[in-house]
Amino acid sequence: MKMPSFLTNAAEKLKSVLRKKPGAGSAKEKGGAAGSADGPRTAYGAVFGYSGSHVYLVMSGEKGIEGEIVDCGTPTQWPEKTKALLEAHHVKSSAKTAAVLFQPVYHAVQIEKPKVPDEEMMNALPFAVKDFITQTPAEQLFDYVDCLKIASTPDRIQVFSAPKKDIDGIAQTLSSMTKLQLITVDQLAMADLFGTDQTVQVILFQPERHDLTLSVYHQGINVFSRTVRGYMN
């Protein structure tokens, strides 16, 4: 399966494993960086989460799972806060790390799949979603996942975009201080928990100090996701 380029422009060492086919494990063919319920998973030494105003750290410590949340005014402070957390928690340079973006840091939209060859799909994404995003396409990084196939309907994809300058900062920090394996988004990280389970999973998810997100997963695919306003904790 061809590797996508989502976020890899931020640092040459990064390899995204976002794209999933319906019923597939991960874009690295089961047992890649993201892993799947059907294959080996990477044991991350630390996982960072990024929202518009907070940086989250979850890691395995001597007494079990530990973590910390720090405030940051804007995404421009992500590198500084990330470095401080790495040093404060003594994360080793050999540790495998991952970064997860939370909405509204990234934007996701479902569209009909552009009728272009696979090798031209990445170049087509900015034009396909330009009417659905408010940011300048040239300043964004794009990738997509295939949506679950529904009989007698056109193929659809879910397109993700995130500000390139913000991703550059965390990519450079994490890849210089650890072995950065993955940058992904919360929707896909959550989907990976269920693998290719045929059961429909309905999840209410709420990061601390953010709105609720209602998501539906089937066969390892995020088939529906909406933000529920008015319930910020």
JSON list of N, CA and C in Angstrom, two decimals, residues 127-185:
[
{"chain": "A", "resi": 127, "resn": "PHE", "atom": "N", "xyz": [-7.19, 21.46, -3.84]},
{"chain": "A", "resi": 127, "resn": "PHE", "atom": "CA", "xyz": [-8.23, 22.01, -4.72]},
{"chain": "A", "resi": 127, "resn": "PHE", "atom": "C", "xyz": [-9.60, 21.41, -4.40]},
{"chain": "A", "resi": 128, "resn": "ALA", "atom": "N", "xyz": [-9.62, 20.16, -3.96]},
{"chain": "A", "resi": 128, "resn": "ALA", "atom": "CA", "xyz": [-10.88, 19.49, -3.68]},
{"chain": "A", "resi": 128, "resn": "ALA", "atom": "C", "xyz": [-11.58, 20.03, -2.43]},
{"chain": "A", "resi": 129, "resn": "VAL", "atom": "N", "xyz": [-10.79, 20.54, -1.47]},
{"chain": "A", "resi": 129, "resn": "VAL", "atom": "CA", "xyz": [-11.39, 20.98, -0.20]},
{"chain": "A", "resi": 129, "resn": "VAL", "atom": "C", "xyz": [-11.28, 22.47, 0.03]},
{"chain": "A", "resi": 130, "resn": "LYS", "atom": "N", "xyz": [-10.78, 23.22, -0.94]},
{"chain": "A", "resi": 130, "resn": "LYS", "atom": "CA", "xyz": [-10.55, 24.65, -0.72]},
{"chain": "A", "resi": 130, "resn": "LYS", "atom": "C", "xyz": [-11.80, 25.41, -0.33]},
{"chain": "A", "resi": 131, "resn": "ASP", "atom": "N", "xyz": [-12.98, 24.93, -0.77]},
{"chain": "A", "resi": 131, "resn": "ASP", "atom": "CA", "xyz": [-14.23, 25.61, -0.43]},
{"chain": "A", "resi": 131, "resn": "ASP", "atom": "C", "xyz": [-14.75, 25.21, 0.95]},
{"chain": "A", "resi": 132, "resn": "PHE", "atom": "N", "xyz": [-14.08, 24.25, 1.59]},
{"chain": "A", "resi": 132, "resn": "PHE", "atom": "CA", "xyz": [-14.54, 23.77, 2.89]},
{"chain": "A", "resi": 132, "resn": "PHE", "atom": "C", "xyz": [-13.64, 24.20, 4.04]},
{"chain": "A", "resi": 133, "resn": "ILE", "atom": "N", "xyz": [-12.54, 24.86, 3.73]},
{"chain": "A", "resi": 133, "resn": "ILE", "atom": "CA", "xyz": [-11.63, 25.30, 4.79]},
{"chain": "A", "resi": 133, "resn": "ILE", "atom": "C", "xyz": [-11.43, 26.81, 4.67]},
{"chain": "A", "resi": 134, "resn": "THR", "atom": "N", "xyz": [-11.15, 27.44, 5.79]},
{"chain": "A", "resi": 134, "resn": "THR", "atom": "CA", "xyz": [-10.95, 28.89, 5.79]},
{"chain": "A", "resi": 134, "resn": "THR", "atom": "C", "xyz": [-9.47, 29.25, 5.69]},
{"chain": "A", "resi": 135, "resn": "GLN", "atom": "N", "xyz": [-8.59, 28.27, 5.90]},
{"chain": "A", "resi": 135, "resn": "GLN", "atom": "CA", "xyz": [-7.16, 28.53, 5.86]},
{"chain": "A", "resi": 135, "resn": "GLN", "atom": "C", "xyz": [-6.66, 28.53, 4.41]},
{"chain": "A", "resi": 136, "resn": "THR", "atom": "N", "xyz": [-5.52, 29.14, 4.20]},
{"chain": "A", "resi": 136, "resn": "THR", "atom": "CA", "xyz": [-4.89, 29.14, 2.89]},
{"chain": "A", "resi": 136, "resn": "THR", "atom": "C", "xyz": [-4.32, 27.75, 2.61]},
{"chain": "A", "resi": 137, "resn": "PRO", "atom": "N", "xyz": [-4.74, 27.09, 1.54]},
{"chain": "A", "resi": 137, "resn": "PRO", "atom": "CA", "xyz": [-4.27, 25.72, 1.27]},
{"chain": "A", "resi": 137, "resn": "PRO", "atom": "C", "xyz": [-2.76, 25.58, 1.23]},
{"chain": "A", "resi": 138, "resn": "ALA", "atom": "N", "xyz": [-2.06, 26.60, 0.74]},
{"chain": "A", "resi": 138, "resn": "ALA", "atom": "CA", "xyz": [-0.60, 26.51, 0.63]},
{"chain": "A", "resi": 138, "resn": "ALA", "atom": "C", "xyz": [0.07, 26.43, 2.00]},
{"chain": "A", "resi": 139, "resn": "GLU", "atom": "N", "xyz": [-0.64, 26.82, 3.05]},
{"chain": "A", "resi": 139, "resn": "GLU", "atom": "CA", "xyz": [-0.07, 26.81, 4.39]},
{"chain": "A", "resi": 139, "resn": "GLU", "atom": "C", "xyz": [-0.49, 25.58, 5.19]},
{"chain": "A", "resi": 140, "resn": "GLN", "atom": "N", "xyz": [-1.17, 24.64, 4.53]},
{"chain": "A", "resi": 140, "resn": "GLN", "atom": "CA", "xyz": [-1.68, 23.46, 5.20]},
{"chain": "A", "resi": 140, "resn": "GLN", "atom": "C", "xyz": [-0.98, 22.19, 4.69]},
{"chain": "A", "resi": 141, "resn": "LEU", "atom": "N", "xyz": [-0.99, 21.15, 5.53]},
{"chain": "A", "resi": 141, "resn": "LEU", "atom": "CA", "xyz": [-0.60, 19.81, 5.12]},
{"chain": "A", "resi": 141, "resn": "LEU", "atom": "C", "xyz": [-1.86, 18.98, 5.00]},
{"chain": "A", "resi": 142, "resn": "PHE", "atom": "N", "xyz": [-1.93, 18.14, 3.99]},
{"chain": "A", "resi": 142, "resn": "PHE", "atom": "CA", "xyz": [-3.15, 17.38, 3.70]},
{"chain": "A", "resi": 142, "resn": "PHE", "atom": "C", "xyz": [-2.86, 15.89, 3.63]},
{"chain": "A", "resi": 143, "resn": "ASP", "atom": "N", "xyz": [-3.87, 15.11, 3.98]},
{"chain": "A", "resi": 143, "resn": "ASP", "atom": "CA", "xyz": [-3.89, 13.68, 3.70]},
{"chain": "A", "resi": 143, "resn": "ASP", "atom": "C", "xyz": [-5.34, 13.22, 3.78]},
{"chain": "A", "resi": 144, "resn": "TYR", "atom": "N", "xyz": [-5.57, 11.96, 3.49]},
{"chain": "A", "resi": 144, "resn": "TYR", "atom": "CA", "xyz": [-6.94, 11.47, 3.49]},
{"chain": "A", "resi": 144, "resn": "TYR", "atom": "C", "xyz": [-6.97, 10.00, 3.87]},
{"chain": "A", "resi": 145, "resn": "VAL", "atom": "N", "xyz": [-8.15, 9.54, 4.27]},
{"chain": "A", "resi": 145, "resn": "VAL", "atom": "CA", "xyz": [-8.43, 8.12, 4.43]},
{"chain": "A", "resi": 145, "resn": "VAL", "atom": "C", "xyz": [-9.66, 7.80, 3.61]},
{"chain": "A", "resi": 146, "resn": "ASP", "atom": "N", "xyz": [-9.72, 6.57, 3.13]},
{"chain": "A", "resi": 146, "resn": "ASP", "atom": "CA", "xyz": [-10.90, 6.13, 2.39]},
{"chain": "A", "resi": 146, "resn": "ASP", "atom": "C", "xyz": [-12.04, 5.88, 3.37]},
{"chain": "A", "resi": 147, "resn": "CYS", "atom": "N", "xyz": [-13.23, 6.36, 3.03]},
{"chain": "A", "resi": 147, "resn": "CYS", "atom": "CA", "xyz": [-14.40, 6.10, 3.86]},
{"chain": "A", "resi": 147, "resn": "CYS", "atom": "C", "xyz": [-14.92, 4.69, 3.58]},
{"chain": "A", "resi": 148, "resn": "LEU", "atom": "N", "xyz": [-15.72, 4.20, 4.50]},
{"chain": "A", "resi": 148, "resn": "LEU", "atom": "CA", "xyz": [-16.33, 2.89, 4.33]},
{"chain": "A", "resi": 148, "resn": "LEU", "atom": "C", "xyz": [-17.18, 2.88, 3.07]},
{"chain": "A", "resi": 149, "resn": "LYS", "atom": "N", "xyz": [-17.00, 1.85, 2.25]},
{"chain": "A", "resi": 149, "resn": "LYS", "atom": "CA", "xyz": [-17.72, 1.76, 0.99]},
{"chain": "A", "resi": 149, "resn": "LYS", "atom": "C", "xyz": [-19.19, 1.44, 1.24]},
{"chain": "A", "resi": 150, "resn": "ILE", "atom": "N", "xyz": [-20.06, 2.23, 0.63]},
{"chain": "A", "resi": 150, "resn": "ILE", "atom": "CA", "xyz": [-21.51, 1.99, 0.71]},
{"chain": "A", "resi": 150, "resn": "ILE", "atom": "C", "xyz": [-21.99, 1.66, -0.69]},
{"chain": "A", "resi": 151, "resn": "ALA", "atom": "N", "xyz": [-22.73, 0.57, -0.82]},
{"chain": "A", "resi": 151, "resn": "ALA", "atom": "CA", "xyz": [-23.17, 0.10, -2.12]},
{"chain": "A", "resi": 151, "resn": "ALA", "atom": "C", "xyz": [-23.96, 1.17, -2.86]},
{"chain": "A", "resi": 152, "resn": "SER", "atom": "N", "xyz": [-23.74, 1.25, -4.15]},
{"chain": "A", "resi": 152, "resn": "SER", "atom": "CA", "xyz": [-24.48, 2.14, -5.06]},
{"chain": "A", "resi": 152, "resn": "SER", "atom": "C", "xyz": [-24.25, 3.62, -4.79]},
{"chain": "A", "resi": 153, "resn": "THR", "atom": "N", "xyz": [-23.17, 3.95, -4.11]},
{"chain": "A", "resi": 153, "resn": "THR", "atom": "CA", "xyz": [-22.83, 5.36, -3.88]},
{"chain": "A", "resi": 153, "resn": "THR", "atom": "C", "xyz": [-21.40, 5.60, -4.33]},
{"chain": "A", "resi": 154, "resn": "PRO", "atom": "N", "xyz": [-21.09, 6.83, -4.71]},
{"chain": "A", "resi": 154, "resn": "PRO", "atom": "CA", "xyz": [-19.71, 7.14, -5.13]},
{"chain": "A", "resi": 154, "resn": "PRO", "atom": "C", "xyz": [-18.73, 6.95, -3.97]},
{"chain": "A", "resi": 155, "resn": "ASP", "atom": "N", "xyz": [-17.49, 6.61, -4.30]},
{"chain": "A", "resi": 155, "resn": "ASP", "atom": "CA", "xyz": [-16.45, 6.50, -3.28]},
{"chain": "A", "resi": 155, "resn": "ASP", "atom": "C", "xyz": [-16.24, 7.85, -2.62]},
{"chain": "A", "resi": 156, "resn": "ARG", "atom": "N", "xyz": [-16.07, 7.83, -1.30]},
{"chain": "A", "resi": 156, "resn": "ARG", "atom": "CA", "xyz": [-15.83, 9.05, -0.56]},
{"chain": "A", "resi": 156, "resn": "ARG", "atom": "C", "xyz": [-14.55, 8.92, 0.26]},
{"chain": "A", "resi": 157, "resn": "ILE", "atom": "N", "xyz": [-13.96, 10.05, 0.57]},
{"chain": "A", "resi": 157, "resn": "ILE", "atom": "CA", "xyz": [-12.76, 10.09, 1.39]},
{"chain": "A", "resi": 157, "resn": "ILE", "atom": "C", "xyz": [-12.95, 11.14, 2.49]},
{"chain": "A", "resi": 158, "resn": "GLN", "atom": "N", "xyz": [-12.21, 10.96, 3.57]},
{"chain": "A", "resi": 158, "resn": "GLN", "atom": "CA", "xyz": [-12.18, 11.97, 4.61]},
{"chain": "A", "resi": 158, "resn": "GLN", "atom": "C", "xyz": [-10.82, 12.64, 4.53]},
{"chain": "A", "resi": 159, "resn": "VAL", "atom": "N", "xyz": [-10.84, 13.95, 4.33]},
{"chain": "A", "resi": 159, "resn": "VAL", "atom": "CA", "xyz": [-9.61, 14.71, 4.14]},
{"chain": "A", "resi": 159, "resn": "VAL", "atom": "C", "xyz": [-9.26, 15.44, 5.43]},
{"chain": "A", "resi": 160, "resn": "PHE", "atom": "N", "xyz": [-7.99, 15.34, 5.83]},
{"chain": "A", "resi": 160, "resn": "PHE", "atom": "CA", "xyz": [-7.50, 16.02, 7.01]},
{"chain": "A", "resi": 160, "resn": "PHE", "atom": "C", "xyz": [-6.50, 17.09, 6.59]},
{"chain": "A", "resi": 161, "resn": "SER", "atom": "N", "xyz": [-6.57, 18.23, 7.24]},
{"chain": "A", "resi": 161, "resn": "SER", "atom": "CA", "xyz": [-5.59, 19.29, 6.99]},
{"chain": "A", "resi": 161, "resn": "SER", "atom": "C", "xyz": [-5.17, 19.88, 8.33]},
{"chain": "A", "resi": 162, "resn": "ALA", "atom": "N", "xyz": [-3.91, 20.33, 8.38]},
{"chain": "A", "resi": 162, "resn": "ALA", "atom": "CA", "xyz": [-3.38, 20.94, 9.60]},
{"chain": "A", "resi": 162, "resn": "ALA", "atom": "C", "xyz": [-2.35, 21.97, 9.19]},
{"chain": "A", "resi": 163, "resn": "PRO", "atom": "N", "xyz": [-2.18, 23.03, 10.00]},
{"chain": "A", "resi": 163, "resn": "PRO", "atom": "CA", "xyz": [-1.22, 24.09, 9.66]},
{"chain": "A", "resi": 163, "resn": "PRO", "atom": "C", "xyz": [0.21, 23.56, 9.61]},
{"chain": "A", "resi": 164, "resn": "LYS", "atom": "N", "xyz": [0.86, 23.76, 8.51]},
{"chain": "A", "resi": 164, "resn": "LYS", "atom": "CA", "xyz": [2.22, 23.25, 8.33]},
{"chain": "A", "resi": 164, "resn": "LYS", "atom": "C", "xyz": [3.19, 23.81, 9.36]},
{"chain": "A", "resi": 165, "resn": "LYS", "atom": "N", "xyz": [3.11, 25.12, 9.63]},
{"chain": "A", "resi": 165, "resn": "LYS", "atom": "CA", "xyz": [4.08, 25.72, 10.55]},
{"chain": "A", "resi": 165, "resn": "LYS", "atom": "C", "xyz": [3.94, 25.16, 11.96]},
{"chain": "A", "resi": 166, "resn": "ASP", "atom": "N", "xyz": [2.72, 24.83, 12.37]},
{"chain": "A", "resi": 166, "resn": "ASP", "atom": "CA", "xyz": [2.52, 24.27, 13.71]},
{"chain": "A", "resi": 166, "resn": "ASP", "atom": "C", "xyz": [3.09, 22.86, 13.79]},
{"chain": "A", "resi": 167, "resn": "ILE", "atom": "N", "xyz": [2.87, 22.07, 12.74]},
{"chain": "A", "resi": 167, "resn": "ILE", "atom": "CA", "xyz": [3.36, 20.70, 12.73]},
{"chain": "A", "resi": 167, "resn": "ILE", "atom": "C", "xyz": [4.88, 20.67, 12.63]},
{"chain": "A", "resi": 168, "resn": "ASP", "atom": "N", "xyz": [5.44, 21.61, 11.87]},
{"chain": "A", "resi": 168, "resn": "ASP", "atom": "CA", "xyz": [6.90, 21.68, 11.76]},
{"chain": "A", "resi": 168, "resn": "ASP", "atom": "C", "xyz": [7.54, 21.78, 13.14]},
{"chain": "A", "resi": 169, "resn": "GLY", "atom": "N", "xyz": [6.96, 22.61, 14.02]},
{"chain": "A", "resi": 169, "resn": "GLY", "atom": "CA", "xyz": [7.54, 22.84, 15.33]},
{"chain": "A", "resi": 169, "resn": "GLY", "atom": "C", "xyz": [7.61, 21.59, 16.18]},
{"chain": "A", "resi": 170, "resn": "ILE", "atom": "N", "xyz": [6.49, 20.86, 16.28]},
{"chain": "A", "resi": 170, "resn": "ILE", "atom": "CA", "xyz": [6.51, 19.67, 17.13]},
{"chain": "A", "resi": 170, "resn": "ILE", "atom": "C", "xyz": [7.29, 18.54, 16.46]},
{"chain": "A", "resi": 171, "resn": "ALA", "atom": "N", "xyz": [7.25, 18.48, 15.13]},
{"chain": "A", "resi": 171, "resn": "ALA", "atom": "CA", "xyz": [8.00, 17.43, 14.43]},
{"chain": "A", "resi": 171, "resn": "ALA", "atom": "C", "xyz": [9.49, 17.59, 14.65]},
{"chain": "A", "resi": 172, "resn": "GLN", "atom": "N", "xyz": [9.97, 18.81, 14.54]},
{"chain": "A", "resi": 172, "resn": "GLN", "atom": "CA", "xyz": [11.39, 19.05, 14.72]},
{"chain": "A", "resi": 172, "resn": "GLN", "atom": "C", "xyz": [11.83, 18.82, 16.16]},
{"chain": "A", "resi": 173, "resn": "THR", "atom": "N", "xyz": [10.98, 19.23, 17.11]},
{"chain": "A", "resi": 173, "resn": "THR", "atom": "CA", "xyz": [11.33, 19.05, 18.52]},
{"chain": "A", "resi": 173, "resn": "THR", "atom": "C", "xyz": [11.37, 17.57, 18.90]},
{"chain": "A", "resi": 174, "resn": "LEU", "atom": "N", "xyz": [10.30, 16.84, 18.56]},
{"chain": "A", "resi": 174, "resn": "LEU", "atom": "CA", "xyz": [10.24, 15.44, 18.95]},
{"chain": "A", "resi": 174, "resn": "LEU", "atom": "C", "xyz": [11.26, 14.59, 18.20]},
{"chain": "A", "resi": 175, "resn": "SER", "atom": "N", "xyz": [11.49, 14.88, 16.93]},
{"chain": "A", "resi": 175, "resn": "SER", "atom": "CA", "xyz": [12.43, 14.06, 16.17]},
{"chain": "A", "resi": 175, "resn": "SER", "atom": "C", "xyz": [13.88, 14.36, 16.56]},
{"chain": "A", "resi": 176, "resn": "SER", "atom": "N", "xyz": [14.14, 15.53, 17.12]},
{"chain": "A", "resi": 176, "resn": "SER", "atom": "CA", "xyz": [15.50, 15.85, 17.55]},
{"chain": "A", "resi": 176, "resn": "SER", "atom": "C", "xyz": [15.81, 15.32, 18.95]},
{"chain": "A", "resi": 177, "resn": "MET", "atom": "N", "xyz": [14.76, 15.11, 19.78]},
{"chain": "A", "resi": 177, "resn": "MET", "atom": "CA", "xyz": [14.98, 14.70, 21.16]},
{"chain": "A", "resi": 177, "resn": "MET", "atom": "C", "xyz": [14.55, 13.25, 21.43]},
{"chain": "A", "resi": 178, "resn": "THR", "atom": "N", "xyz": [13.78, 12.65, 20.51]},
{"chain": "A", "resi": 178, "resn": "THR", "atom": "CA", "xyz": [13.31, 11.27, 20.67]},
{"chain": "A", "resi": 178, "resn": "THR", "atom": "C", "xyz": [13.28, 10.62, 19.29]},
{"chain": "A", "resi": 179, "resn": "LYS", "atom": "N", "xyz": [12.79, 9.40, 19.26]},
{"chain": "A", "resi": 179, "resn": "LYS", "atom": "CA", "xyz": [12.57, 8.70, 18.00]},
{"chain": "A", "resi": 179, "resn": "LYS", "atom": "C", "xyz": [11.09, 8.82, 17.64]},
{"chain": "A", "resi": 180, "resn": "LEU", "atom": "N", "xyz": [10.76, 9.90, 16.97]},
{"chain": "A", "resi": 180, "resn": "LEU", "atom": "CA", "xyz": [9.37, 10.16, 16.59]},
{"chain": "A", "resi": 180, "resn": "LEU", "atom": "C", "xyz": [8.92, 9.16, 15.54]},
{"chain": "A", "resi": 181, "resn": "GLN", "atom": "N", "xyz": [7.82, 8.45, 15.85]},
{"chain": "A", "resi": 181, "resn": "GLN", "atom": "CA", "xyz": [7.33, 7.40, 14.97]},
{"chain": "A", "resi": 181, "resn": "GLN", "atom": "C", "xyz": [6.09, 7.81, 14.18]},
{"chain": "A", "resi": 182, "resn": "LEU", "atom": "N", "xyz": [5.29, 8.69, 14.76]},
{"chain": "A", "resi": 182, "resn": "LEU", "atom": "CA", "xyz": [3.96, 8.89, 14.20]},
{"chain": "A", "resi": 182, "resn": "LEU", "atom": "C", "xyz": [3.39, 10.24, 14.60]},
{"chain": "A", "resi": 183, "resn": "ILE", "atom": "N", "xyz": [2.74, 10.90, 13.65]},
{"chain": "A", "resi": 183, "resn": "ILE", "atom": "CA", "xyz": [1.86, 12.03, 13.93]},
{"chain": "A", "resi": 183, "resn": "ILE", "atom": "C", "xyz": [0.52, 11.67, 13.33]},
{"chain": "A", "resi": 184, "resn": "THR", "atom": "N", "xyz": [-0.52, 11.74, 14.13]},
{"chain": "A", "resi": 184, "resn": "THR", "atom": "CA", "xyz": [-1.85, 11.36, 13.67]},
{"chain": "A", "resi": 184, "resn": "THR", "atom": "C", "xyz": [-2.88, 12.30, 14.28]},
{"chain": "A", "resi": 185, "resn": "VAL", "atom": "N", "xyz": [-4.15, 12.01, 14.09]},
{"chain": "A", "resi": 185, "resn": "VAL", "atom": "CA", "xyz": [-5.23, 12.83, 14.65]},
{"chain": "A", "resi": 185, "resn": "VAL", "atom": "C", "xyz": [-6.09, 11.95, 15.56]}
]
